Structures are given as structure tokens and as C-alpha cells.
Amino acid sequence: MEMNQKFTAETFPHNPEKATEEGKNKFLAFWLFLGGETVLFASLFGTFLALRNSTAGGASASEMFEPKLVFIATMLLLTSSLTSVYAMYHMKNFEHKKMMLWLGITLLLGLGFLLLEIYEFKHYMHEFEFTMKSSAFGSAFYTLVGTHGAHVFVGLLWITTLMLRNAGRGLNLYNAPKFYVASLYWHFIDVVWIFIFTVVYLMGMVG
Amino acid sequence: MGTNTNSHQGHNQVELKYHRRKHAEEMKQQVISFLFMIVLTLASFAAVIYREHMDSYFTVPFILLLAVVQLIFQLYYFMHMKNKGHSTTSFFLYSGLTVAIITLLTFLTLIWL
């Protein structure tokens, strides 16, 4: 099938993300990238676990972290994972407008998460003088959680650009794999967050 | 010619209905796995908030286990790894995970010394 062919709901393929050779390649290569990202985050998690008690006399995890803030952030990101599933559901059904709507909601939830994280970092810096330089725990914490936050930021830019670029085009086999891969990336961000809230925050509160 | 096109369209309509039903079924499974993930998250937070009432050796392994279950839901349902055509992607991801686990073990054993 041609990449720029016009489709109707009847003719749109069952799995549009893998209907062209380019789509298939994109799909495979993206999972390879995710395998690499897993290793990147594992090394940051390993560093954090090794250094999480090296507070250099400064604030410790159990003094700083509060369940409320982390819980709200977790719910925002988890829900945004579901809304991007909804977006892909509508993509497969060839409903361009509905897909855009759910992607928009995903973006808003992601933005909420990011703003909450910026507030949180500022709070730690001002209330506890806990910074990247204050202790080894600080360096490990901000590197791990900050790298995840940077991924959220990139995801927001990516999905926004995709939506703007394809707003007037409608769905075809050229952009369907792009949307699909972006939603995979968004789920991966949520996967990493599951381990951040468990290992960094909840285990930090336990002490 | 005319009848041919009609029957072709009829066939497409049947196929469209079939695909939409398949998509809706998958969506339903995904909503259920989302609800499970919410419950698991609540259980994790509850285990930490009420940790005084529990054995201290219980809380950390318990929340780690819940995180792994959530990971499986994300990968297999939200990221479609349960669907056909994911053998190479599984290979990529599990290769990454293997290196990841070795890395974690290395960093954790380094600090024992």
C-alpha cells in the first residue's frame, strides 16, 4: 500500500502502523531504542540505589518526600497513559478528530505532571536546601528523576509537533506509524515512572 | 461491474464491523488493565502510609512486586506486546532488561564492600 494513498474507514488497514515497509521498520527500530533506554535508566537507578543514603548530613528521603504530591503525579501520568491508548484506539478506527482530542488530553495531563515536578524540585531546593550539589544522594536523585522529566518534556514536544504537522492531513499510512511510535514512547515514560515512584519515593519514605 | 463494486463494498462493511469489534474488545481489556493498575498503585501507597501496622521486612518487597505486575500490564496490554508480531520486539526489550538487571546487581553489590 502507498504511503500517501487516501483512505476511508472501510479501506484503512487493520494495523495501520505496520502496513508499510517504513512503518514496520519504524516499529522495530523503536523497540530497539526502548531496549537501550531501559539500560540507560537501569544505570541511573543503580547509581541512585547505591547512593541514596549518602546524604552528607543534609535532608534524607524520609524527611522530604510526601505521599500526597507523588500520588497526584502518579495518577496524572497513569491516566495520560490510558488517554493515549484511547487515541490509538481511534487511530485504528480511522477517526482522526477523536484521536487528536485524546492526544490533546494526554498532552494536558503530561504538562500537569511536569509542572508538578518543577514545583516539587523548587520545594526541595528552598525548604531543605537539597540540590544537585548538596550530597551524592542529591546528585543521584536529580539525575534520575530529572532524566525522566526530560523524557516527559521531549514527549510533550514530540506529540505537539506531530499534532500540528498532521492537523490538516488526516490519517494515512505515512503518519499512522508516527503516532503509534509516539504513543509507545509515552507508555515507556509511564513504565519508568512506576519504578521511580516505587524505588525513589515509596522506598525513600520507608527509609 | 456495478454489482461487483456493490459486493466489494458489502465485503468491506463486514470487515470494517469485524475490525471495529476487535478494536473495541482490545480497548475493553486495556480499560480493565488500567483499573488494575490504579488498584495496584493504591495498594503500594497504602502499604507505605500504614507501614507501622506491618512487618518492616514486608513493605519493600511487596511494593516492588506490585511495580513488576504494573510493568507487565503496561508492556503487554498498553504497549500491545501480547499481540501477534512482537517476537523481535520482545527480544529487543528483554535483551535490554537483561543488561539492566546485571547493571543493577553490579551497582548494588559494589556498595557492599
PDB file of N, CA and C in Angstrom, chain A residues 45-125:
ATOM      1  N   PHE A  45      19.136   4.162  37.929  1.00  0.00           N
ATOM      2  CA  PHE A  45      18.522   3.553  39.113  1.00  0.00           C
ATOM      3  C   PHE A  45      19.600   2.912  39.987  1.00  0.00           C
ATOM      4  N   GLY A  46      20.553   2.216  39.353  1.00  0.00           N
ATOM      5  CA  GLY A  46      21.636   1.574  40.096  1.00  0.00           C
ATOM      6  C   GLY A  46      22.431   2.604  40.883  1.00  0.00           C
ATOM      7  N   THR A  47      22.772   3.732  40.235  1.00  0.00           N
ATOM      8  CA  THR A  47      23.503   4.812  40.902  1.00  0.00           C
ATOM      9  C   THR A  47      22.700   5.335  42.083  1.00  0.00           C
ATOM     10  N   PHE A  48      21.414   5.549  41.841  1.00  0.00           N
ATOM     11  CA  PHE A  48      20.561   6.081  42.915  1.00  0.00           C
ATOM     12  C   PHE A  48      20.518   5.132  44.100  1.00  0.00           C
ATOM     13  N   LEU A  49      20.304   3.822  43.817  1.00  0.00           N
ATOM     14  CA  LEU A  49      20.209   2.847  44.911  1.00  0.00           C
ATOM     15  C   LEU A  49      21.509   2.778  45.704  1.00  0.00           C
ATOM     16  N   ALA A  50      22.637   2.933  44.992  1.00  0.00           N
ATOM     17  CA  ALA A  50      23.931   2.855  45.674  1.00  0.00           C
ATOM     18  C   ALA A  50      24.172   4.084  46.549  1.00  0.00           C
ATOM     19  N   LEU A  51      23.622   5.242  46.143  1.00  0.00           N
ATOM     20  CA  LEU A  51      23.962   6.492  46.834  1.00  0.00           C
ATOM     21  C   LEU A  51      22.828   7.076  47.659  1.00  0.00           C
ATOM     22  N   ARG A  52      21.716   6.372  47.767  1.00  0.00           N
ATOM     23  CA  ARG A  52      20.532   7.011  48.355  1.00  0.00           C
ATOM     24  C   ARG A  52      20.657   7.310  49.847  1.00  0.00           C
ATOM     25  N   ASN A  53      21.617   6.680  50.528  1.00  0.00           N
ATOM     26  CA  ASN A  53      21.799   7.003  51.937  1.00  0.00           C
ATOM     27  C   ASN A  53      22.979   7.937  52.182  1.00  0.00           C
ATOM     28  N   SER A  54      23.665   8.352  51.122  1.00  0.00           N
ATOM     29  CA  SER A  54      24.818   9.248  51.263  1.00  0.00           C
ATOM     30  C   SER A  54      24.350  10.693  51.261  1.00  0.00           C
ATOM     31  N   THR A  55      23.768  11.124  52.399  1.00  0.00           N
ATOM     32  CA  THR A  55      23.136  12.439  52.428  1.00  0.00           C
ATOM     33  C   THR A  55      24.088  13.565  52.841  1.00  0.00           C
ATOM     34  N   ALA A  56      25.300  13.246  53.231  1.00  0.00           N
ATOM     35  CA  ALA A  56      26.298  14.250  53.645  1.00  0.00           C
ATOM     36  C   ALA A  56      25.750  15.193  54.712  1.00  0.00           C
ATOM     37  N   GLY A  57      24.974  14.657  55.651  1.00  0.00           N
ATOM     38  CA  GLY A  57      24.428  15.474  56.740  1.00  0.00           C
ATOM     39  C   GLY A  57      23.207  16.294  56.356  1.00  0.00           C
ATOM     40  N   GLY A  58      22.823  16.266  55.087  1.00  0.00           N
ATOM     41  CA  GLY A  58      21.657  17.033  54.638  1.00  0.00           C
ATOM     42  C   GLY A  58      20.364  16.250  54.814  1.00  0.00           C
ATOM     43  N   ALA A  59      19.309  16.769  54.178  1.00  0.00           N
ATOM     44  CA  ALA A  59      17.997  16.141  54.304  1.00  0.00           C
ATOM     45  C   ALA A  59      18.007  14.741  53.688  1.00  0.00           C
ATOM     46  N   SER A  60      17.287  13.826  54.346  1.00  0.00           N
ATOM     47  CA  SER A  60      17.182  12.472  53.806  1.00  0.00           C
ATOM     48  C   SER A  60      15.826  12.292  53.122  1.00  0.00           C
ATOM     49  N   ALA A  61      15.695  11.182  52.391  1.00  0.00           N
ATOM     50  CA  ALA A  61      14.463  10.933  51.636  1.00  0.00           C
ATOM     51  C   ALA A  61      13.235  10.923  52.549  1.00  0.00           C
ATOM     52  N   SER A  62      13.363  10.248  53.721  1.00  0.00           N
ATOM     53  CA  SER A  62      12.175  10.117  54.574  1.00  0.00           C
ATOM     54  C   SER A  62      11.775  11.455  55.198  1.00  0.00           C
ATOM     55  N   GLU A  63      12.719  12.419  55.281  1.00  0.00           N
ATOM     56  CA  GLU A  63      12.355  13.747  55.797  1.00  0.00           C
ATOM     57  C   GLU A  63      11.634  14.592  54.750  1.00  0.00           C
ATOM     58  N   MET A  64      11.995  14.380  53.483  1.00  0.00           N
ATOM     59  CA  MET A  64      11.487  15.276  52.441  1.00  0.00           C
ATOM     60  C   MET A  64      10.216  14.801  51.740  1.00  0.00           C
ATOM     61  N   PHE A  65      10.200  13.520  51.365  1.00  0.00           N
ATOM     62  CA  PHE A  65       9.131  13.061  50.467  1.00  0.00           C
ATOM     63  C   PHE A  65       7.790  12.947  51.182  1.00  0.00           C
ATOM     64  N   GLU A  66       6.743  13.415  50.471  1.00  0.00           N
ATOM     65  CA  GLU A  66       5.387  13.305  50.998  1.00  0.00           C
ATOM     66  C   GLU A  66       4.548  12.499  50.020  1.00  0.00           C
ATOM     67  N   PRO A  67       3.698  11.591  50.560  1.00  0.00           N
ATOM     68  CA  PRO A  67       2.920  10.732  49.668  1.00  0.00           C
ATOM     69  C   PRO A  67       1.968  11.508  48.759  1.00  0.00           C
ATOM     70  N   LYS A  68       1.401  12.636  49.266  1.00  0.00           N
ATOM     71  CA  LYS A  68       0.340  13.320  48.528  1.00  0.00           C
ATOM     72  C   LYS A  68       0.781  13.773  47.133  1.00  0.00           C
ATOM     73  N   LEU A  69       1.915  14.489  47.110  1.00  0.00           N
ATOM     74  CA  LEU A  69       2.402  15.050  45.852  1.00  0.00           C
ATOM     75  C   LEU A  69       2.740  13.945  44.843  1.00  0.00           C
ATOM     76  N   VAL A  70       3.415  12.910  45.327  1.00  0.00           N
ATOM     77  CA  VAL A  70       3.815  11.809  44.448  1.00  0.00           C
ATOM     78  C   VAL A  70       2.587  11.069  43.933  1.00  0.00           C
ATOM     79  N   PHE A  71       1.576  10.944  44.803  1.00  0.00           N
ATOM     80  CA  PHE A  71       0.372  10.234  44.399  1.00  0.00           C
ATOM     81  C   PHE A  71      -0.335  10.980  43.261  1.00  0.00           C
ATOM     82  N   ILE A  72      -0.452  12.306  43.396  1.00  0.00           N
ATOM     83  CA  ILE A  72      -1.121  13.091  42.344  1.00  0.00           C
ATOM     84  C   ILE A  72      -0.336  12.961  41.036  1.00  0.00           C
ATOM     85  N   ALA A  73       0.995  13.078  41.116  1.00  0.00           N
ATOM     86  CA  ALA A  73       1.825  12.962  39.909  1.00  0.00           C
ATOM     87  C   ALA A  73       1.641  11.594  39.250  1.00  0.00           C
ATOM     88  N   THR A  74       1.601  10.546  40.086  1.00  0.00           N
ATOM     89  CA  THR A  74       1.437   9.194  39.561  1.00  0.00           C
ATOM     90  C   THR A  74       0.100   9.044  38.841  1.00  0.00           C
ATOM     91  N   MET A  75      -0.962   9.566  39.456  1.00  0.00           N
ATOM     92  CA  MET A  75      -2.289   9.466  38.846  1.00  0.00           C
ATOM     93  C   MET A  75      -2.349  10.226  37.520  1.00  0.00           C
ATOM     94  N   LEU A  76      -1.718  11.405  37.475  1.00  0.00           N
ATOM     95  CA  LEU A  76      -1.710  12.191  36.230  1.00  0.00           C
ATOM     96  C   LEU A  76      -1.059  11.387  35.108  1.00  0.00           C
ATOM     97  N   LEU A  77       0.103  10.790  35.404  1.00  0.00           N
ATOM     98  CA  LEU A  77       0.846  10.099  34.356  1.00  0.00           C
ATOM     99  C   LEU A  77       0.167   8.787  33.961  1.00  0.00           C
ATOM    100  N   LEU A  78      -0.381   8.090  34.948  1.00  0.00           N
ATOM    101  CA  LEU A  78      -1.061   6.823  34.667  1.00  0.00           C
ATOM    102  C   LEU A  78      -2.295   7.074  33.802  1.00  0.00           C
ATOM    103  N   THR A  79      -3.059   8.124  34.141  1.00  0.00           N
ATOM    104  CA  THR A  79      -4.236   8.456  33.347  1.00  0.00           C
ATOM    105  C   THR A  79      -3.841   8.881  31.936  1.00  0.00           C
ATOM    106  N   SER A  80      -2.724   9.606  31.811  1.00  0.00           N
ATOM    107  CA  SER A  80      -2.297  10.030  30.473  1.00  0.00           C
ATOM    108  C   SER A  80      -1.901   8.828  29.623  1.00  0.00           C
ATOM    109  N   SER A  81      -1.479   7.754  30.271  1.00  0.00           N
ATOM    110  CA  SER A  81      -1.170   6.532  29.543  1.00  0.00           C
ATOM    111  C   SER A  81      -2.455   5.943  28.952  1.00  0.00           C
ATOM    112  N   LEU A  82      -3.533   5.989  29.751  1.00  0.00           N
ATOM    113  CA  LEU A  82      -4.814   5.473  29.260  1.00  0.00           C
ATOM    114  C   LEU A  82      -5.364   6.344  28.130  1.00  0.00           C
ATOM    115  N   THR A  83      -5.239   7.675  28.267  1.00  0.00           N
ATOM    116  CA  THR A  83      -5.785   8.538  27.213  1.00  0.00           C
ATOM    117  C   THR A  83      -5.025   8.350  25.899  1.00  0.00           C
ATOM    118  N   SER A  84      -3.734   8.023  25.977  1.00  0.00           N
ATOM    119  CA  SER A  84      -3.020   7.784  24.722  1.00  0.00           C
ATOM    120  C   SER A  84      -3.403   6.423  24.127  1.00  0.00           C
ATOM    121  N   VAL A  85      -3.824   5.477  24.981  1.00  0.00           N
ATOM    122  CA  VAL A  85      -4.399   4.222  24.473  1.00  0.00           C
ATOM    123  C   VAL A  85      -5.696   4.531  23.709  1.00  0.00           C
ATOM    124  N   TYR A  86      -6.525   5.425  24.296  1.00  0.00           N
ATOM    125  CA  TYR A  86      -7.759   5.834  23.616  1.00  0.00           C
ATOM    126  C   TYR A  86      -7.453   6.459  22.261  1.00  0.00           C
ATOM    127  N   ALA A  87      -6.405   7.294  22.219  1.00  0.00           N
ATOM    128  CA  ALA A  87      -6.026   7.945  20.960  1.00  0.00           C
ATOM    129  C   ALA A  87      -5.685   6.896  19.905  1.00  0.00           C
ATOM    130  N   MET A  88      -4.947   5.848  20.294  1.00  0.00           N
ATOM    131  CA  MET A  88      -4.565   4.816  19.330  1.00  0.00           C
ATOM    132  C   MET A  88      -5.765   3.965  18.914  1.00  0.00           C
ATOM    133  N   TYR A  89      -6.717   3.814  19.832  1.00  0.00           N
ATOM    134  CA  TYR A  89      -7.957   3.099  19.503  1.00  0.00           C
ATOM    135  C   TYR A  89      -8.682   3.837  18.372  1.00  0.00           C
ATOM    136  N   HIS A  90      -8.770   5.161  18.500  1.00  0.00           N
ATOM    137  CA  HIS A  90      -9.446   5.937  17.463  1.00  0.00           C
ATOM    138  C   HIS A  90      -8.627   6.001  16.187  1.00  0.00           C
ATOM    139  N   MET A  91      -7.296   5.939  16.310  1.00  0.00           N
ATOM    140  CA  MET A  91      -6.472   5.922  15.102  1.00  0.00           C
ATOM    141  C   MET A  91      -6.770   4.661  14.287  1.00  0.00           C
ATOM    142  N   LYS A  92      -6.846   3.518  14.986  1.00  0.00           N
ATOM    143  CA  LYS A  92      -7.112   2.257  14.283  1.00  0.00           C
ATOM    144  C   LYS A  92      -8.495   2.257  13.645  1.00  0.00           C
ATOM    145  N   ASN A  93      -9.425   3.009  14.254  1.00  0.00           N
ATOM    146  CA  ASN A  93     -10.774   3.109  13.676  1.00  0.00           C
ATOM    147  C   ASN A  93     -10.890   4.219  12.626  1.00  0.00           C
ATOM    148  N   PHE A  94      -9.774   4.848  12.299  1.00  0.00           N
ATOM    149  CA  PHE A  94      -9.741   5.922  11.295  1.00  0.00           C
ATOM    150  C   PHE A  94     -10.602   7.107  11.712  1.00  0.00           C
ATOM    151  N   GLU A  95     -10.525   7.488  12.993  1.00  0.00           N
ATOM    152  CA  GLU A  95     -11.266   8.659  13.457  1.00  0.00           C
ATOM    153  C   GLU A  95     -10.243   9.719  13.880  1.00  0.00           C
ATOM    154  N   HIS A  96      -9.866  10.521  12.899  1.00  0.00           N
ATOM    155  CA  HIS A  96      -8.775  11.471  13.079  1.00  0.00           C
ATOM    156  C   HIS A  96      -9.045  12.482  14.197  1.00  0.00           C
ATOM    157  N   LYS A  97     -10.261  13.049  14.171  1.00  0.00           N
ATOM    158  CA  LYS A  97     -10.581  14.114  15.148  1.00  0.00           C
ATOM    159  C   LYS A  97     -10.565  13.591  16.568  1.00  0.00           C
ATOM    160  N   LYS A  98     -11.160  12.399  16.763  1.00  0.00           N
ATOM    161  CA  LYS A  98     -11.194  11.828  18.112  1.00  0.00           C
ATOM    162  C   LYS A  98      -9.786  11.505  18.578  1.00  0.00           C
ATOM    163  N   MET A  99      -8.947  11.008  17.659  1.00  0.00           N
ATOM    164  CA  MET A  99      -7.563  10.711  18.030  1.00  0.00           C
ATOM    165  C   MET A  99      -6.873  11.987  18.503  1.00  0.00           C
ATOM    166  N   MET A 100      -7.066  13.083  17.756  1.00  0.00           N
ATOM    167  CA  MET A 100      -6.446  14.363  18.112  1.00  0.00           C
ATOM    168  C   MET A 100      -6.927  14.837  19.478  1.00  0.00           C
ATOM    169  N   LEU A 101      -8.224  14.651  19.743  1.00  0.00           N
ATOM    170  CA  LEU A 101      -8.794  15.079  21.023  1.00  0.00           C
ATOM    171  C   LEU A 101      -8.119  14.339  22.180  1.00  0.00           C
ATOM    172  N   TRP A 102      -7.996  13.010  22.059  1.00  0.00           N
ATOM    173  CA  TRP A 102      -7.403  12.234  23.144  1.00  0.00           C
ATOM    174  C   TRP A 102      -5.912  12.509  23.276  1.00  0.00           C
ATOM    175  N   LEU A 103      -5.241  12.755  22.154  1.00  0.00           N
ATOM    176  CA  LEU A 103      -3.824  13.133  22.247  1.00  0.00           C
ATOM    177  C   LEU A 103      -3.691  14.463  22.975  1.00  0.00           C
ATOM    178  N   GLY A 104      -4.631  15.380  22.704  1.00  0.00           N
ATOM    179  CA  GLY A 104      -4.625  16.680  23.379  1.00  0.00           C
ATOM    180  C   GLY A 104      -4.772  16.514  24.885  1.00  0.00           C
ATOM    181  N   ILE A 105      -5.691  15.627  25.302  1.00  0.00           N
ATOM    182  CA  ILE A 105      -5.886  15.382  26.737  1.00  0.00           C
ATOM    183  C   ILE A 105      -4.605  14.782  27.328  1.00  0.00           C
ATOM    184  N   THR A 106      -3.976  13.869  26.575  1.00  0.00           N
ATOM    185  CA  THR A 106      -2.710  13.274  27.027  1.00  0.00           C
ATOM    186  C   THR A 106      -1.673  14.359  27.279  1.00  0.00           C
ATOM    187  N   LEU A 107      -1.593  15.312  26.338  1.00  0.00           N
ATOM    188  CA  LEU A 107      -0.628  16.406  26.479  1.00  0.00           C
ATOM    189  C   LEU A 107      -0.892  17.219  27.737  1.00  0.00           C
ATOM    190  N   LEU A 108      -2.189  17.535  27.991  1.00  0.00           N
ATOM    191  CA  LEU A 108      -2.523  18.342  29.165  1.00  0.00           C
ATOM    192  C   LEU A 108      -2.123  17.624  30.455  1.00  0.00           C
ATOM    193  N   LEU A 109      -2.412  16.319  30.534  1.00  0.00           N
ATOM    194  CA  LEU A 109      -2.048  15.552  31.725  1.00  0.00           C
ATOM    195  C   LEU A 109      -0.529  15.511  31.892  1.00  0.00           C
ATOM    196  N   GLY A 110       0.181  15.328  30.783  1.00  0.00           N
ATOM    197  CA  GLY A 110       1.641  15.304  30.827  1.00  0.00           C
ATOM    198  C   GLY A 110       2.204  16.632  31.288  1.00  0.00           C
ATOM    199  N   LEU A 111       1.574  17.728  30.806  1.00  0.00           N
ATOM    200  CA  LEU A 111       2.016  19.062  31.207  1.00  0.00           C
ATOM    201  C   LEU A 111       1.780  19.266  32.700  1.00  0.00           C
ATOM    202  N   GLY A 112       0.635  18.802  33.193  1.00  0.00           N
ATOM    203  CA  GLY A 112       0.337  18.880  34.620  1.00  0.00           C
ATOM    204  C   GLY A 112       1.395  18.167  35.438  1.00  0.00           C
ATOM    205  N   PHE A 113       1.786  16.995  34.980  1.00  0.00           N
ATOM    206  CA  PHE A 113       2.814  16.216  35.660  1.00  0.00           C
ATOM    207  C   PHE A 113       4.123  16.990  35.727  1.00  0.00           C
ATOM    208  N   LEU A 114       4.496  17.575  34.589  1.00  0.00           N
ATOM    209  CA  LEU A 114       5.775  18.285  34.507  1.00  0.00           C
ATOM    210  C   LEU A 114       5.795  19.507  35.425  1.00  0.00           C
ATOM    211  N   LEU A 115       4.676  20.260  35.446  1.00  0.00           N
ATOM    212  CA  LEU A 115       4.603  21.440  36.304  1.00  0.00           C
ATOM    213  C   LEU A 115       4.703  21.045  37.777  1.00  0.00           C
ATOM    214  N   LEU A 116       4.043  19.938  38.123  1.00  0.00           N
ATOM    215  CA  LEU A 116       4.098  19.433  39.494  1.00  0.00           C
ATOM    216  C   LEU A 116       5.526  19.081  39.871  1.00  0.00           C
ATOM    217  N   GLU A 117       6.264  18.484  38.915  1.00  0.00           N
ATOM    218  CA  GLU A 117       7.642  18.092  39.188  1.00  0.00           C
ATOM    219  C   GLU A 117       8.533  19.324  39.383  1.00  0.00           C
ATOM    220  N   ILE A 118       8.309  20.356  38.581  1.00  0.00           N
ATOM    221  CA  ILE A 118       9.095  21.590  38.732  1.00  0.00           C
ATOM    222  C   ILE A 118       8.833  22.210  40.103  1.00  0.00           C
ATOM    223  N   TYR A 119       7.540  22.222  40.505  1.00  0.00           N
ATOM    224  CA  TYR A 119       7.181  22.736  41.827  1.00  0.00           C
ATOM    225  C   TYR A 119       7.889  21.935  42.913  1.00  0.00           C
ATOM    226  N   GLU A 120       7.880  20.598  42.737  1.00  0.00           N
ATOM    227  CA  GLU A 120       8.473  19.701  43.732  1.00  0.00           C
ATOM    228  C   GLU A 120       9.975  19.978  43.889  1.00  0.00           C
ATOM    229  N   PHE A 121      10.682  20.083  42.767  1.00  0.00           N
ATOM    230  CA  PHE A 121      12.127  20.342  42.818  1.00  0.00           C
ATOM    231  C   PHE A 121      12.406  21.679  43.520  1.00  0.00           C
ATOM    232  N   LYS A 122      11.602  22.688  43.186  1.00  0.00           N
ATOM    233  CA  LYS A 122      11.786  24.008  43.806  1.00  0.00           C
ATOM    234  C   LYS A 122      11.570  23.927  45.309  1.00  0.00           C
ATOM    235  N   HIS A 123      10.554  23.169  45.698  1.00  0.00           N
ATOM    236  CA  HIS A 123      10.223  22.972  47.107  1.00  0.00           C
ATOM    237  C   HIS A 123      11.410  22.346  47.856  1.00  0.00           C
ATOM    238  N   TYR A 124      12.002  21.312  47.289  1.00  0.00           N
ATOM    239  CA  TYR A 124      13.148  20.661  47.944  1.00  0.00           C
ATOM    240  C   TYR A 124      14.343  21.607  48.039  1.00  0.00           C
ATOM    241  N   MET A 125      14.546  22.390  46.981  1.00  0.00           N
ATOM    242  CA  MET A 125      15.697  23.295  46.965  1.00  0.00           C
ATOM    243  C   MET A 125      15.550  24.389  48.011  1.00  0.00           C
TER     244      MET A 125
END
